[in-house]
XYZ file of C-alpha atoms in Angstrom:
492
model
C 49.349 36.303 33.950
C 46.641 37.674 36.745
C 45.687 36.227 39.614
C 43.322 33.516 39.510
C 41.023 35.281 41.642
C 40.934 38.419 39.533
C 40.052 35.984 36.514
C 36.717 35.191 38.502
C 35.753 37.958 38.805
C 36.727 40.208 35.931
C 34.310 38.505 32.994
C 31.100 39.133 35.339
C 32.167 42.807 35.589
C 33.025 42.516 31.701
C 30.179 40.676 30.143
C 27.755 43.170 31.498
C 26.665 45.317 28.453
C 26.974 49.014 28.486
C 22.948 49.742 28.012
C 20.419 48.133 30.308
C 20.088 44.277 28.792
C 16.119 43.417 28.282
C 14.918 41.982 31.162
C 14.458 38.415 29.108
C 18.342 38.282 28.315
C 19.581 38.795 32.291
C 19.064 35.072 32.909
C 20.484 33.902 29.273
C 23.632 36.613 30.082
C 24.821 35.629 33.454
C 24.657 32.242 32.327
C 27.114 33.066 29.059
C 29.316 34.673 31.176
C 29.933 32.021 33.755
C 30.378 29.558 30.481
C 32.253 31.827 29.341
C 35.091 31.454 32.232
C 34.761 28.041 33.073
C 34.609 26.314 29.168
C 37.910 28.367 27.967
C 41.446 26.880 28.621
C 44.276 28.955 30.132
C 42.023 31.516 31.467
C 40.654 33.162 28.084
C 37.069 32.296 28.211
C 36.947 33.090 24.199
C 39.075 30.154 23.669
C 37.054 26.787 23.677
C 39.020 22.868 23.982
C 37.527 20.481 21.821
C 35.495 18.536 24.321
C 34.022 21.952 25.552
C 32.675 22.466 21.933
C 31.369 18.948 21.481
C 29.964 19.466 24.650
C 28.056 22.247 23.789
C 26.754 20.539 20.351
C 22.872 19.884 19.857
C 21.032 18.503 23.298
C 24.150 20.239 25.071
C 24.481 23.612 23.161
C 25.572 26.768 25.751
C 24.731 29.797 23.968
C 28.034 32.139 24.354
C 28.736 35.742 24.898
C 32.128 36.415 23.401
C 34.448 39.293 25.523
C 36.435 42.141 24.085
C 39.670 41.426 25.927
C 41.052 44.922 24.059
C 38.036 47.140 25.834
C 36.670 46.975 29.092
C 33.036 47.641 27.252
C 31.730 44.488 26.607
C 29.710 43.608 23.086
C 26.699 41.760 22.492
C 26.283 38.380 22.363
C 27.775 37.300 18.901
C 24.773 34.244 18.820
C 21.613 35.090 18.911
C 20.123 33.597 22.497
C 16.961 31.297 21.677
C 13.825 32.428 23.484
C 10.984 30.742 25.083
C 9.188 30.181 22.005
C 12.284 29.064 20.162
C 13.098 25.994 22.503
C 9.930 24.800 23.418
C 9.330 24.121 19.327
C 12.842 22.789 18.896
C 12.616 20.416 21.739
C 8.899 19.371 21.033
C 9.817 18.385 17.420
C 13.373 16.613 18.639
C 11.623 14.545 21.144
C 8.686 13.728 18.469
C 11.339 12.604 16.105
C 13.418 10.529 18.832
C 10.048 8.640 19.388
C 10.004 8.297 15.641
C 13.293 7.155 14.988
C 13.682 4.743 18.388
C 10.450 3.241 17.865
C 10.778 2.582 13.954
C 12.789 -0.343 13.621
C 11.006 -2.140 16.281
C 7.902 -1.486 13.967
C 9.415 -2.648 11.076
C 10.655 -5.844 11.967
C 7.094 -6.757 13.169
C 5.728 -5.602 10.171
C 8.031 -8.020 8.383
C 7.780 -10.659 11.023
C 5.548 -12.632 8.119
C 7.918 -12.214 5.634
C 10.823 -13.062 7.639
C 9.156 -16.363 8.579
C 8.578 -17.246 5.361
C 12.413 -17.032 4.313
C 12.992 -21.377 4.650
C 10.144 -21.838 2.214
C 12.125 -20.032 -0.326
C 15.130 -21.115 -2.320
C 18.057 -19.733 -2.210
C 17.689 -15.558 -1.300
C 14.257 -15.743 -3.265
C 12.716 -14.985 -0.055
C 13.267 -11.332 -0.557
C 10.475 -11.114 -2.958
C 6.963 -10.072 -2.866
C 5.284 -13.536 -1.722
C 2.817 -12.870 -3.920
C -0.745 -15.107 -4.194
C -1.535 -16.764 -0.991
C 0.517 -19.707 -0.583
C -0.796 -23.134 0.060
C -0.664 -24.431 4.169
C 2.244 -26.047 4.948
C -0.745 -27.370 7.050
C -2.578 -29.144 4.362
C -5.243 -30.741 8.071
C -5.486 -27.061 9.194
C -7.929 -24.560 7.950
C -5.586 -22.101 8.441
C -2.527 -20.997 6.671
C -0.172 -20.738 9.066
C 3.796 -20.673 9.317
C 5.743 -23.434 10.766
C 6.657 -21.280 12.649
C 4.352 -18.386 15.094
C 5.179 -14.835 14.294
C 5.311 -14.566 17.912
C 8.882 -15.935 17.488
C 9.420 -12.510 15.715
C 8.072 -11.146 18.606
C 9.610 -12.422 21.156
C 12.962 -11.437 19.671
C 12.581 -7.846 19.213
C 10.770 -7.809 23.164
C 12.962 -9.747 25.036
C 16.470 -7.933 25.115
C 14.638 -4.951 25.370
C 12.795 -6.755 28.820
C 16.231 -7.331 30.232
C 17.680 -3.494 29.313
C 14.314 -1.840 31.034
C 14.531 -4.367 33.968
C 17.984 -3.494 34.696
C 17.772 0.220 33.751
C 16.669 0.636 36.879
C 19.835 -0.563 38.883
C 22.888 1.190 37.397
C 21.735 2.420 33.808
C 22.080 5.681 34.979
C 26.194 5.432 35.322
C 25.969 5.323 31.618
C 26.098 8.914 30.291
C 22.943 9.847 27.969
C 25.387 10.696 24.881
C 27.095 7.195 24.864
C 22.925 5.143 25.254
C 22.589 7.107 22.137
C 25.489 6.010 20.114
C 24.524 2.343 20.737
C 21.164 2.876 19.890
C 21.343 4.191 16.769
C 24.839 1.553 15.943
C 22.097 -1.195 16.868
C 18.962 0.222 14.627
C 21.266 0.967 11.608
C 22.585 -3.182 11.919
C 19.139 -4.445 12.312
C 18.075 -3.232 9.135
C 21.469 -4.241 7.059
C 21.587 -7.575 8.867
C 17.818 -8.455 8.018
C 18.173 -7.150 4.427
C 21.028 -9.544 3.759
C 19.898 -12.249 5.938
C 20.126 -15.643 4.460
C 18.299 -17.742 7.370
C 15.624 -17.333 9.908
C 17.989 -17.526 12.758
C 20.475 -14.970 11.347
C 16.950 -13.029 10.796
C 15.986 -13.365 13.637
C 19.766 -11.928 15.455
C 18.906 -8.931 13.467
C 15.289 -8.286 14.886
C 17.001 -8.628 18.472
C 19.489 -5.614 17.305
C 16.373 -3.347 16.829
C 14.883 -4.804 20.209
C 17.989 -3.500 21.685
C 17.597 -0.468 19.975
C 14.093 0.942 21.130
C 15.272 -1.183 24.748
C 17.806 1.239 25.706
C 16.684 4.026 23.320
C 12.860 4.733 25.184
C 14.377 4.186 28.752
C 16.916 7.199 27.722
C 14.784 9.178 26.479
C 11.979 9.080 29.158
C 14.720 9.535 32.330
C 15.872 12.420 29.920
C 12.060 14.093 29.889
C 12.770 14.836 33.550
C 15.285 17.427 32.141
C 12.538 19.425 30.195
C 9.378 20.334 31.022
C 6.043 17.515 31.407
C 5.074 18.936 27.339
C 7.699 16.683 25.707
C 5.794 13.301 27.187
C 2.987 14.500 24.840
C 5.698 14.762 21.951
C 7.890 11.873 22.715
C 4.122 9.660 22.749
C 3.081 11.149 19.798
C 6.397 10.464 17.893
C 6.321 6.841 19.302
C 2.632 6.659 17.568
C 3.836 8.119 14.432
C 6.883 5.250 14.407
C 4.034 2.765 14.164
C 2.291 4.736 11.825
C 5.071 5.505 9.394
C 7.050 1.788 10.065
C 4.032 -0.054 8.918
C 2.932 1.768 6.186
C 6.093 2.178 4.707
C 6.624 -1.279 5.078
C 3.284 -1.935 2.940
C 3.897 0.638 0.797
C 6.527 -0.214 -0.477
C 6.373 -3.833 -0.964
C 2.874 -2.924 -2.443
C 4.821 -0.949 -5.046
C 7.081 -4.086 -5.995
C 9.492 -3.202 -4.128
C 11.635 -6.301 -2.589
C 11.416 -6.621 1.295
C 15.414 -6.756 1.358
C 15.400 -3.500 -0.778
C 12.403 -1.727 1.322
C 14.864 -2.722 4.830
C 18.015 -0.738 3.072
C 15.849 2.414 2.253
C 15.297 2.749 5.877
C 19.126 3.413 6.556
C 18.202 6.981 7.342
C 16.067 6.573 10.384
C 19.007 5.853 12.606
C 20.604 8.993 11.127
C 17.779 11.138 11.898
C 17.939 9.553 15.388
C 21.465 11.234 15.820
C 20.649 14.437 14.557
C 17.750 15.043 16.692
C 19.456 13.848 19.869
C 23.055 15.987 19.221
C 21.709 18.768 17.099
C 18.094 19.618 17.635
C 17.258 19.530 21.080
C 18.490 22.555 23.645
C 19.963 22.100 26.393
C 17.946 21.556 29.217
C 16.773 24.685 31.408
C 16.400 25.368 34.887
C 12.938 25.195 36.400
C 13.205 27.318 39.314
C 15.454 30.290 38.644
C 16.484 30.784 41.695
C 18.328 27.952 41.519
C 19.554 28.458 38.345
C 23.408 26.670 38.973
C 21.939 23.712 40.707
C 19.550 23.142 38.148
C 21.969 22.879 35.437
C 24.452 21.355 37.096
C 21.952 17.711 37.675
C 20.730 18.324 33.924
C 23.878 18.510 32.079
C 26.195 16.439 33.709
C 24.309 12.751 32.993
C 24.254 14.407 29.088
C 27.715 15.764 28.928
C 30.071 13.861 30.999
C 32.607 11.778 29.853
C 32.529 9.445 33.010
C 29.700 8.436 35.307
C 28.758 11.185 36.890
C 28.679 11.334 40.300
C 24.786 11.607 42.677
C 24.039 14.243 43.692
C 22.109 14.802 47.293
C 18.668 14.896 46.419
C 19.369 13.442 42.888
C 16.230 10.998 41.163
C 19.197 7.912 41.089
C 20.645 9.255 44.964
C 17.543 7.019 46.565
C 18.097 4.616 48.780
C 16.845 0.740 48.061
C 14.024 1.128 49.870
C 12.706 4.660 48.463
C 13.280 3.346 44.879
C 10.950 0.162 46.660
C 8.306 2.797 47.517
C 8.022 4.414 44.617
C 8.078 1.373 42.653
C 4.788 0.138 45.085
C 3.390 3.749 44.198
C 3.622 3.187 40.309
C 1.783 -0.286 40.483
C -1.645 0.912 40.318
C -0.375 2.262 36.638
C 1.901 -0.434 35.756
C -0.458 -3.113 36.011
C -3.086 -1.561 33.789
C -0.340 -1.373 31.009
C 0.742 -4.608 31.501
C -2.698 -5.984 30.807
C -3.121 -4.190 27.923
C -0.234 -4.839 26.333
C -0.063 -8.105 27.086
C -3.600 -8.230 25.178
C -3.198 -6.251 22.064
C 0.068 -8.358 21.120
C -1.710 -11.391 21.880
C -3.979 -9.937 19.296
C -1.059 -9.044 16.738
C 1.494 -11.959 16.864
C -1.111 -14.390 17.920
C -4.317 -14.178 15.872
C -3.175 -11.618 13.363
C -1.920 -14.432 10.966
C -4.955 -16.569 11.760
C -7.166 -13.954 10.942
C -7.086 -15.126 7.228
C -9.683 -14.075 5.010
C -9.297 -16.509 1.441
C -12.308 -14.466 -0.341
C -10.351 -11.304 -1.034
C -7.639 -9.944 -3.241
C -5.611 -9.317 -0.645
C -2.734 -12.474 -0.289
C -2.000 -13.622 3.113
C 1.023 -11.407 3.840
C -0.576 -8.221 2.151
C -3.408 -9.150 4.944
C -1.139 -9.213 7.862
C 0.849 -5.838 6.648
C -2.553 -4.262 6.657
C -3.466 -5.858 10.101
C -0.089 -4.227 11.289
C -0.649 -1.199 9.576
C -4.202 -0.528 10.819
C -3.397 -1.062 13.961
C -0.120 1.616 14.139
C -2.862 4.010 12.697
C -4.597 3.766 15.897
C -1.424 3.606 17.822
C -0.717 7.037 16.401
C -4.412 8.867 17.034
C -4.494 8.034 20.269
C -0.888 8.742 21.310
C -1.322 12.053 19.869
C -4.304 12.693 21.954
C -3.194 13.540 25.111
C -3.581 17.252 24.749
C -7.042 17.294 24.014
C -7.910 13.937 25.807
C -6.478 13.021 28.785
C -7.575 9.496 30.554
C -6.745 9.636 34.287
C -8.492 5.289 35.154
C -6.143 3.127 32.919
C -8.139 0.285 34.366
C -10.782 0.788 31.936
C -8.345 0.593 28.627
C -7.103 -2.281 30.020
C -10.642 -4.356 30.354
C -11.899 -3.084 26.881
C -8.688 -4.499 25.605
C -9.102 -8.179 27.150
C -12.633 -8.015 25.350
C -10.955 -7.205 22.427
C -9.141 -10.175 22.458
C -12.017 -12.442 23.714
C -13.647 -11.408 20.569
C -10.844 -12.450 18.040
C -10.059 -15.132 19.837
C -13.519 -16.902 19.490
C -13.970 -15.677 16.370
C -10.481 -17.625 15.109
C -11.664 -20.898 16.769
C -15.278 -20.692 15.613
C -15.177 -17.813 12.482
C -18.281 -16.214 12.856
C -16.809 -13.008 11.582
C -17.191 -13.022 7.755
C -16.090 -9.822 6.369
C -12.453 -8.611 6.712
C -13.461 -5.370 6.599
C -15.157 -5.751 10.288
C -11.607 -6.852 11.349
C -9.801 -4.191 10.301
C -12.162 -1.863 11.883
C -11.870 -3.744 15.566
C -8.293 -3.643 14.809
C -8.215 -0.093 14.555
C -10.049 0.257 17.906
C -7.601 -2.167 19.385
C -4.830 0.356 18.716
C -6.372 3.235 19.749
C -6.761 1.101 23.284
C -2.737 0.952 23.294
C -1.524 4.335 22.474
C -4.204 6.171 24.592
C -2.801 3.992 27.451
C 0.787 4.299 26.653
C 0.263 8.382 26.530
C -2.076 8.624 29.726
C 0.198 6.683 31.635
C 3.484 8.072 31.590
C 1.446 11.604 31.570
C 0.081 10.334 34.846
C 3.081 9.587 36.238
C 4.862 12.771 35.518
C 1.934 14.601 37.209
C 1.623 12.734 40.629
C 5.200 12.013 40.691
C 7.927 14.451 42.766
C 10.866 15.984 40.928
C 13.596 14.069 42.957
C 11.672 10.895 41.976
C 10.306 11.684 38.143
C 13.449 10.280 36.282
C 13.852 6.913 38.567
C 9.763 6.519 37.837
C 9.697 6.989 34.102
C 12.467 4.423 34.182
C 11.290 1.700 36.650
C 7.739 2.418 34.997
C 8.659 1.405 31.133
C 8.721 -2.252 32.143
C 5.008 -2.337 31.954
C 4.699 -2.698 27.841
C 7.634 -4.675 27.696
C 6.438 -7.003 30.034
C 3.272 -7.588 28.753
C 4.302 -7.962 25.254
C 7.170 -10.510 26.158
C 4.174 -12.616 28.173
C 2.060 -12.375 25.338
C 4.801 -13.715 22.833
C 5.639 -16.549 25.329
C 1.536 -17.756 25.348
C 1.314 -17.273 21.712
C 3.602 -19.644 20.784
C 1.697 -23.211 22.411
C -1.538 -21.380 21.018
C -0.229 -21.006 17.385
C 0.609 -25.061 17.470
C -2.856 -25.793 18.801
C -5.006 -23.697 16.647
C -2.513 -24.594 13.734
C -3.431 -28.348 14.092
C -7.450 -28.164 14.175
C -8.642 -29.576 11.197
């Protein structure tokens, strides 16, 4: 066997082709042939242990330049090394379809938040039908036609485990390795669906909708510490995706149950989006490149071990989660002037769509109360989805101004449900389509924002501590929605 310390040094020398190498392969070749010592067992770097090759799978994949061991001329690379162009499409569409796929659930069960409500009026598991023409009030003093029972129930249980995971994200989430957050995430989304589908109750309902919360909870603060890997592009993806989950959720919802199919059958045909979730993460993405070639090992080093390792990994000096209490303080003070602004909004536009949406009831159309409210939800995901794929051609840097056209927004629906001086539901859908494009252009700005005025050592600890803000404001909005469905609900 030779000496350990001709071993180091003998694949450099070796995994230096004959011919000069293109000056865009010197950077891919060194690193192949240091993975190439250190990922084979017993020395023979063309030999690969099983957690080495799972390693290197999808989000983690190490390109590899195999050695001729028989000739001291070294071949070239037997997999083709992906260039610039290569991995910056791969990882835009991966982290588009991770904010598809995390978001989509979360969608869904709002979209079906009407539906789900409506489940004790039913008999037996008839509930999973098409209500069909607009029901009479279980209100018969109200003029509206309202549950017994606020969709902002829905809300609040597909919000509030996901409040708790981004509030303590922030503390020791980061001990968790990324590959592991994953896993759960797309366990959780895959149950929501199946336990909704074959729910026989509101409460057990209601356990599934806080699977999905959990879901998108721990799924979108993984995936925005992980943008800190790549570079600022895949904000602009991941937003976009998010916007299309809205998008897609609620009009597959609709479109479905518009085509007679049952709301129990529509849930089960959505068994692929956690799939999808799992591909993208573990097969799609690259593995995350250093920034500053010159410090090329360091670099890879804090980018793959939170993906690849087994255990916690260790902080590193100078690390985004090696800050002290009182830097991750700091920071947190520095984000405010964003957070706040988010909060607001959110906390309006939900008001707006688990508070009003089902009051918004318009008897003079074809359209039966739930087909009204899937449209409602619809409508406004359409927005969602414009304006969160804006941000390359549109970019917002004063947040403060989404958030006050947003409050009017709801000052407007909110009068008109007391005092109905909107007549035409086709004015309503149109102010609900503003309304979303409000929310997604100040989800997308934001977090761009952030990315841009924020350091490298402290990007991944601020796109953490930052995703409180819509989760926050949604979970206040659900709480105040509740008292305000009872009230309204009772005026005769």
């Amino acid at each position: 066997m030779e000496d350990a310390g001709v071993r180091s040094r003998e694949p450099r020398r070796s995994c230096r082709p004959v011919h000069k190498p293109q000056p865009l392969l010197k950077t891919a070749i060194r690193a192949n042939c240091k993975h190439a010592l250190t990922l084979g067992p017993a020395g023979d770097p063309n030999l690969m242990p099983w957690k080495a090759l799972r390693a290197r799978s999808g989000a983690f994949r190490i390109p590899r330049v195999r050695e001729d061991t028989e000739n001291d001329a070294a071949s070239e690379p037997q997999a083709p090394v992906l260039d610039g162009q290569d991995a910056h499409w791969r990882n835009a569409v991966g982290f588009w379809l991770l904010g598809l796929c995390n978001n989509f659930s979360y969608v869904v069960m709002l979209s079906a938040a009407h539906d789900i409500l409506r489940h004790e009026q039913a008999s037996g598991n008839q509930s999973h039908a098409d209500p069909g023409p607009t029901p009479i009030s279980p209100n018969s003093s109200s003029r509206f036609d309202c549950n017994s029972v606020s969709t902002a129930a829905v809300l609040l249980a597909d919000i509030l485990p996901t409040l708790v995971i981004k509030f303590l994200a922030p503390l020791g989430l980061h001990l968790l390795p990324y590959s592991p957050r994953v896993l759960v995430s797309g366990i959780c989304s895959a149950g929501s669906f199946i336990l909704v589908a074959f729910s026989q109750s509101v409460v057990t309902s209601l356990c599934g909708v806080v699977l999905a919360s959990i879901s998108s909870g721990l799924g979108e603060v993984t995936f925005l510490s992980l943008t800190a890997f790549y570079p600022r592009a895949v904000i602009s993806w991941w937003s976009s995706g998010t916007g299309g989950a809205g998008l897609l959720g609620a009009l597959s919802y609709l479109g479905l149950t518009q085509a007679g199919l049952s709301p129990q059958h529509t849930l089960l045909s959505m068994l692929g989006i956690p799939a999808l979730l799992l591909v993208s993460y573990f097969l799609l993405l690259t593995s995350p490149e250093p920034q500053d070639p010159g410090e090329e090992d360091e670099a890879e080093t804090a980018a793959r071990q939170p993906l690849i390792a087994t255990e916690a990994p260790e902080s590193k000096p100078g690390s985004s989660w090696d800050l002290s209490i009182q830097e991750r303080w700091t920071v947190f003070k520095g984000l405010l002037h964003y957070i706040i602004p988010l909060v607001l909004v959110y906390f309006a536009e939900y008001f707006i769509n688990q508070g009003l949406f089902e009051l918004l009831f318009f008897r003079n159309t074809s359209l039966s109360h739930a087909q009204q409210y899937r449209w409602y939800q619809m409508l406004y995901q359409a927005g969602v989805f414009a304006s969160r794929s804006s941000l390359h051609c549109c970019h917002i840097r004063f947040t403060w101004a989404l958030a006050v056209l947003q409050c009017l927004n709801l000052a407007l629906l909110l009068a008109d449900v007391y005092l109905s001086f909107l007549s035409s539901i086709y004015l309503i859908f149109l102010i609900i389509l503003y309304e979303g494009l409000l929310g997604g252009a100040a989800y997308a700005n934001t977090f761009h924002n952030i990315a841009l005025e924020t350091s490298d050592k402290h990007r991944e600890f601020a796109m953490a501590a930052a995703c409180i803000s819509d989760t926050l404001g949604i979970s206040l909005s659900g709480i105040l929605a509740l008292p305000l469905h009872d009230f309204l609900c009772h005026l005769s």
